[in-house]
mmCIF file of C-alpha atoms in Angstrom:
data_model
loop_
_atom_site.group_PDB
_atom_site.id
_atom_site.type_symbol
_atom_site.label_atom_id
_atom_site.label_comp_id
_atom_site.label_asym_id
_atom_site.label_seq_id
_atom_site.Cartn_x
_atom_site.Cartn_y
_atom_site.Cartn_z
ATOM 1 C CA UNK A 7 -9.221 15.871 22.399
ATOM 2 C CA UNK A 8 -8.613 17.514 19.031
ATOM 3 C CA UNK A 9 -6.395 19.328 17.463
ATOM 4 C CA UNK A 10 -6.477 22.334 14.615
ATOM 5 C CA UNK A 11 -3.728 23.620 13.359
ATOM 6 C CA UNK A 12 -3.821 26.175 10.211
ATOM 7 C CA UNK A 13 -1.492 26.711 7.655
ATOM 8 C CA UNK A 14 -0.781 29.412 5.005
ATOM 9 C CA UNK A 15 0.609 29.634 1.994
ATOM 10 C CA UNK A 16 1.557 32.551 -0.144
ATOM 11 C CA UNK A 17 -0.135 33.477 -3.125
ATOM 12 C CA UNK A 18 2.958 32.725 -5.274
ATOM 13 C CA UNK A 19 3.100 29.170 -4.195
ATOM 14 C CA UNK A 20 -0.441 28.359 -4.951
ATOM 15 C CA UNK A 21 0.094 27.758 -8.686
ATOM 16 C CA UNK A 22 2.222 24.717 -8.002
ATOM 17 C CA UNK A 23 0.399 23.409 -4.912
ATOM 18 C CA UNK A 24 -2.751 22.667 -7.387
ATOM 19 C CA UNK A 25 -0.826 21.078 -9.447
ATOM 20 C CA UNK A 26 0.277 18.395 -7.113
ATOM 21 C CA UNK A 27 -2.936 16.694 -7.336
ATOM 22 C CA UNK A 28 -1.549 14.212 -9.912
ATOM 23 C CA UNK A 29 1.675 13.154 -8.509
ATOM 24 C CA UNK A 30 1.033 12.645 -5.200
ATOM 25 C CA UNK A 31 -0.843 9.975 -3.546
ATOM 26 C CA UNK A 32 -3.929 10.996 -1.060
ATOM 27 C CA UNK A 33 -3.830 8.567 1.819
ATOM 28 C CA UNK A 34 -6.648 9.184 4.435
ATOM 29 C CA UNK A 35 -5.203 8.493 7.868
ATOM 30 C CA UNK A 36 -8.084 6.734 9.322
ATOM 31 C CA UNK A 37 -7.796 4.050 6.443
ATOM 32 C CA UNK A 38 -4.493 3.012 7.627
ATOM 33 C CA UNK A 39 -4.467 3.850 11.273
ATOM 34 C CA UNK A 40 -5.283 0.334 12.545
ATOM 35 C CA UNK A 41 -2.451 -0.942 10.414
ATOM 36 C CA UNK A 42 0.301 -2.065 12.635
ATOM 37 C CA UNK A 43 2.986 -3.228 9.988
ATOM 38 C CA UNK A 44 4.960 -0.910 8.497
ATOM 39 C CA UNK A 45 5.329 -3.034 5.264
ATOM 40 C CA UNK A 46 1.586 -3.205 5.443
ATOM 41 C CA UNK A 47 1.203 1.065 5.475
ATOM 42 C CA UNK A 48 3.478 0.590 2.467
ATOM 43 C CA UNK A 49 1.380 -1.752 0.370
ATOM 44 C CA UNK A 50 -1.434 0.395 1.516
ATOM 45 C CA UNK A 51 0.076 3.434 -0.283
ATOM 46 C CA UNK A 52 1.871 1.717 -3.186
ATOM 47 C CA UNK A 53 -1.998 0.399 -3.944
ATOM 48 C CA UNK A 54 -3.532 3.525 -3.804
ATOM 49 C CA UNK A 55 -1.413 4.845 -6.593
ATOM 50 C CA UNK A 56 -3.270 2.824 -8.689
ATOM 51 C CA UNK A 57 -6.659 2.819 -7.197
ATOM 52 C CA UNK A 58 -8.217 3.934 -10.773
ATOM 53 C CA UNK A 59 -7.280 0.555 -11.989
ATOM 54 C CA UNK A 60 -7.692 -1.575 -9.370
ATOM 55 C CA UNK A 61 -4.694 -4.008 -9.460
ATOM 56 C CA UNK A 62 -0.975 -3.749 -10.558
ATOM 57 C CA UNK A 63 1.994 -5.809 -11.530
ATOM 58 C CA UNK A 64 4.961 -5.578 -9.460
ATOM 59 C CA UNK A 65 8.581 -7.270 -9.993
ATOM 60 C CA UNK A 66 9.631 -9.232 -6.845
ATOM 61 C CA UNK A 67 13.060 -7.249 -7.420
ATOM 62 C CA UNK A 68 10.642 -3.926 -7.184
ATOM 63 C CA UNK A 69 8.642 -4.927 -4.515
ATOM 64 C CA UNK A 70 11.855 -6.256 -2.432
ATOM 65 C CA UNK A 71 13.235 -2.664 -2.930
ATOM 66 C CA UNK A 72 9.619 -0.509 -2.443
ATOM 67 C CA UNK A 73 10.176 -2.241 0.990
ATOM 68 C CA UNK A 74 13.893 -2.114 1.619
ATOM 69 C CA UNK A 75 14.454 -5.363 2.278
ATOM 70 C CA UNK A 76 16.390 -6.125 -0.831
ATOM 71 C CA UNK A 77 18.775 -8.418 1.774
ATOM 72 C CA UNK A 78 15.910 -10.081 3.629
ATOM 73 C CA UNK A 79 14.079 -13.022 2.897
ATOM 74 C CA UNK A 80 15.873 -14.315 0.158
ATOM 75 C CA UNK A 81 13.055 -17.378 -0.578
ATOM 76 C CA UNK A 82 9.831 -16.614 -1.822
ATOM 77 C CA UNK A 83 8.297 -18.924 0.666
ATOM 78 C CA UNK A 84 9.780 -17.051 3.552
ATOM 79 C CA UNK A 85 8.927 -13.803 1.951
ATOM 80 C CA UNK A 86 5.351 -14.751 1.472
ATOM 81 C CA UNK A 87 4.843 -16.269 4.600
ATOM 82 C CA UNK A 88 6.515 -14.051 6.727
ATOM 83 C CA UNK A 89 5.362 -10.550 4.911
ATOM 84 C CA UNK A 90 2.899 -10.534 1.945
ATOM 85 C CA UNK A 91 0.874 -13.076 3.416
ATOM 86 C CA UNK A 92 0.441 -10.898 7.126
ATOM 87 C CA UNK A 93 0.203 -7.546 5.382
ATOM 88 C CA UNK A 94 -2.445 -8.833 2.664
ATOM 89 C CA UNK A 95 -4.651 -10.066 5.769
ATOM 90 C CA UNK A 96 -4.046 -6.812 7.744
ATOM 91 C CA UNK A 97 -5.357 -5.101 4.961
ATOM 92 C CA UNK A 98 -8.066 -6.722 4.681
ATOM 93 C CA UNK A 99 -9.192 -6.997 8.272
ATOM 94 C CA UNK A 100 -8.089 -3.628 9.242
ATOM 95 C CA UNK A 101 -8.147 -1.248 6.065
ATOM 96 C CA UNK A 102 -11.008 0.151 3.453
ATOM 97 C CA UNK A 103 -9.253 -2.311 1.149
ATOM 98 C CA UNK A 104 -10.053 -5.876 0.209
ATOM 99 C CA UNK A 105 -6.970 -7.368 -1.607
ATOM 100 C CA UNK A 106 -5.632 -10.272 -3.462
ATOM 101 C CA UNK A 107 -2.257 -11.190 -4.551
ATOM 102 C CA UNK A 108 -0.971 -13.826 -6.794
ATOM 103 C CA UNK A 109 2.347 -14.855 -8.067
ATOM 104 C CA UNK A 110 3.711 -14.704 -11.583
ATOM 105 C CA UNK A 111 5.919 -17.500 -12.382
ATOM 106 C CA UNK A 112 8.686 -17.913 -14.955
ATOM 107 C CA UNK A 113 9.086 -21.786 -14.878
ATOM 108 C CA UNK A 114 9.202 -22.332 -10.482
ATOM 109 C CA UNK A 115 10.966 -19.451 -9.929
ATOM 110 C CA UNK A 116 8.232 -16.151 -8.619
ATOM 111 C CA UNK A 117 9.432 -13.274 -10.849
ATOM 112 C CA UNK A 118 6.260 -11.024 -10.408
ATOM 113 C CA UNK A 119 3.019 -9.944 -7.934
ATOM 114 C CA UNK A 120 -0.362 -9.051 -9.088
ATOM 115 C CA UNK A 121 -2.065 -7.305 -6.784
ATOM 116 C CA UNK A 122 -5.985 -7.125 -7.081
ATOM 117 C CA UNK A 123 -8.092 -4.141 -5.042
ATOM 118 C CA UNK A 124 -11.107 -2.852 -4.469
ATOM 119 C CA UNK A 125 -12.672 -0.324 -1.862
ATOM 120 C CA UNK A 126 -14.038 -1.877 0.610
ATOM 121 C CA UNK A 127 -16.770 0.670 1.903
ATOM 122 C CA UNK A 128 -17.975 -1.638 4.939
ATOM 123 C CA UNK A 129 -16.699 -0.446 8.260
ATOM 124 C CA UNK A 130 -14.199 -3.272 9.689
ATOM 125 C CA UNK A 131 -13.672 -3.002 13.298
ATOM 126 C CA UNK A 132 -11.351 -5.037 15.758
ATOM 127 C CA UNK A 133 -11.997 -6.761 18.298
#
């Protein structure tokens, strides 16, 4: 079944509704409906603020925190294989994305993400 519902908004609201476009970021449902980690939904949006560029930097501290789970995984190898690792492959098999991720290093310790995008138009299914 579907659903309509229809909403209204005064004329003296307008003004600032069209000037959200900007500052908020558009996520299409269907793109992230087959998503079944919540970290994953995250990475999904945090990327698509920067869909014009196509990658971004993030601090490990950031990331930790975009996530809330500044007190989990405290090594990068658990982190990685327990999280980013998952969520970059549910992305790709289940989103319109197709993503890479590497670490930035200073000396062993990873201090850094770069995350690499692009739209991936073809239609993944699962099966």
């Amino acid at each position: 079944g579907e659903a309509k519902a229809r909403i209204t908004f005064s004329d003296a609201v307008m003004p600032y509704l069209t000037q959200l476009k900007g500052q908020f970021t558009r996520v299409v449902i269907k793109n992230i409906s087959g998503l079944s980690s919540s970290y994953s939904i995250r990475i999904y949006e945090f990327l698509q603020q920067f869909r014009s560029t196509g990658e971004r930097i993030i601090a490990l501290n950031d990331f930790r925190s975009m996530l809330g789970i500044e007190n989990k995984y405290k090594q990068f190898r658990d982190l990685n294989k327990i999280l980013i690792k998952p969520c970059v492959d549910e992305l790709n098999k289940k989103s319109d994305l197709a993503v890479t991720v590497e670490t930035i290093k200073k000396g062993r310790t990873v201090v850094a993400l770069h995350f690499r995008f692009k739209e991936d138009k073809q239609i993944k299914m699962t099966i």
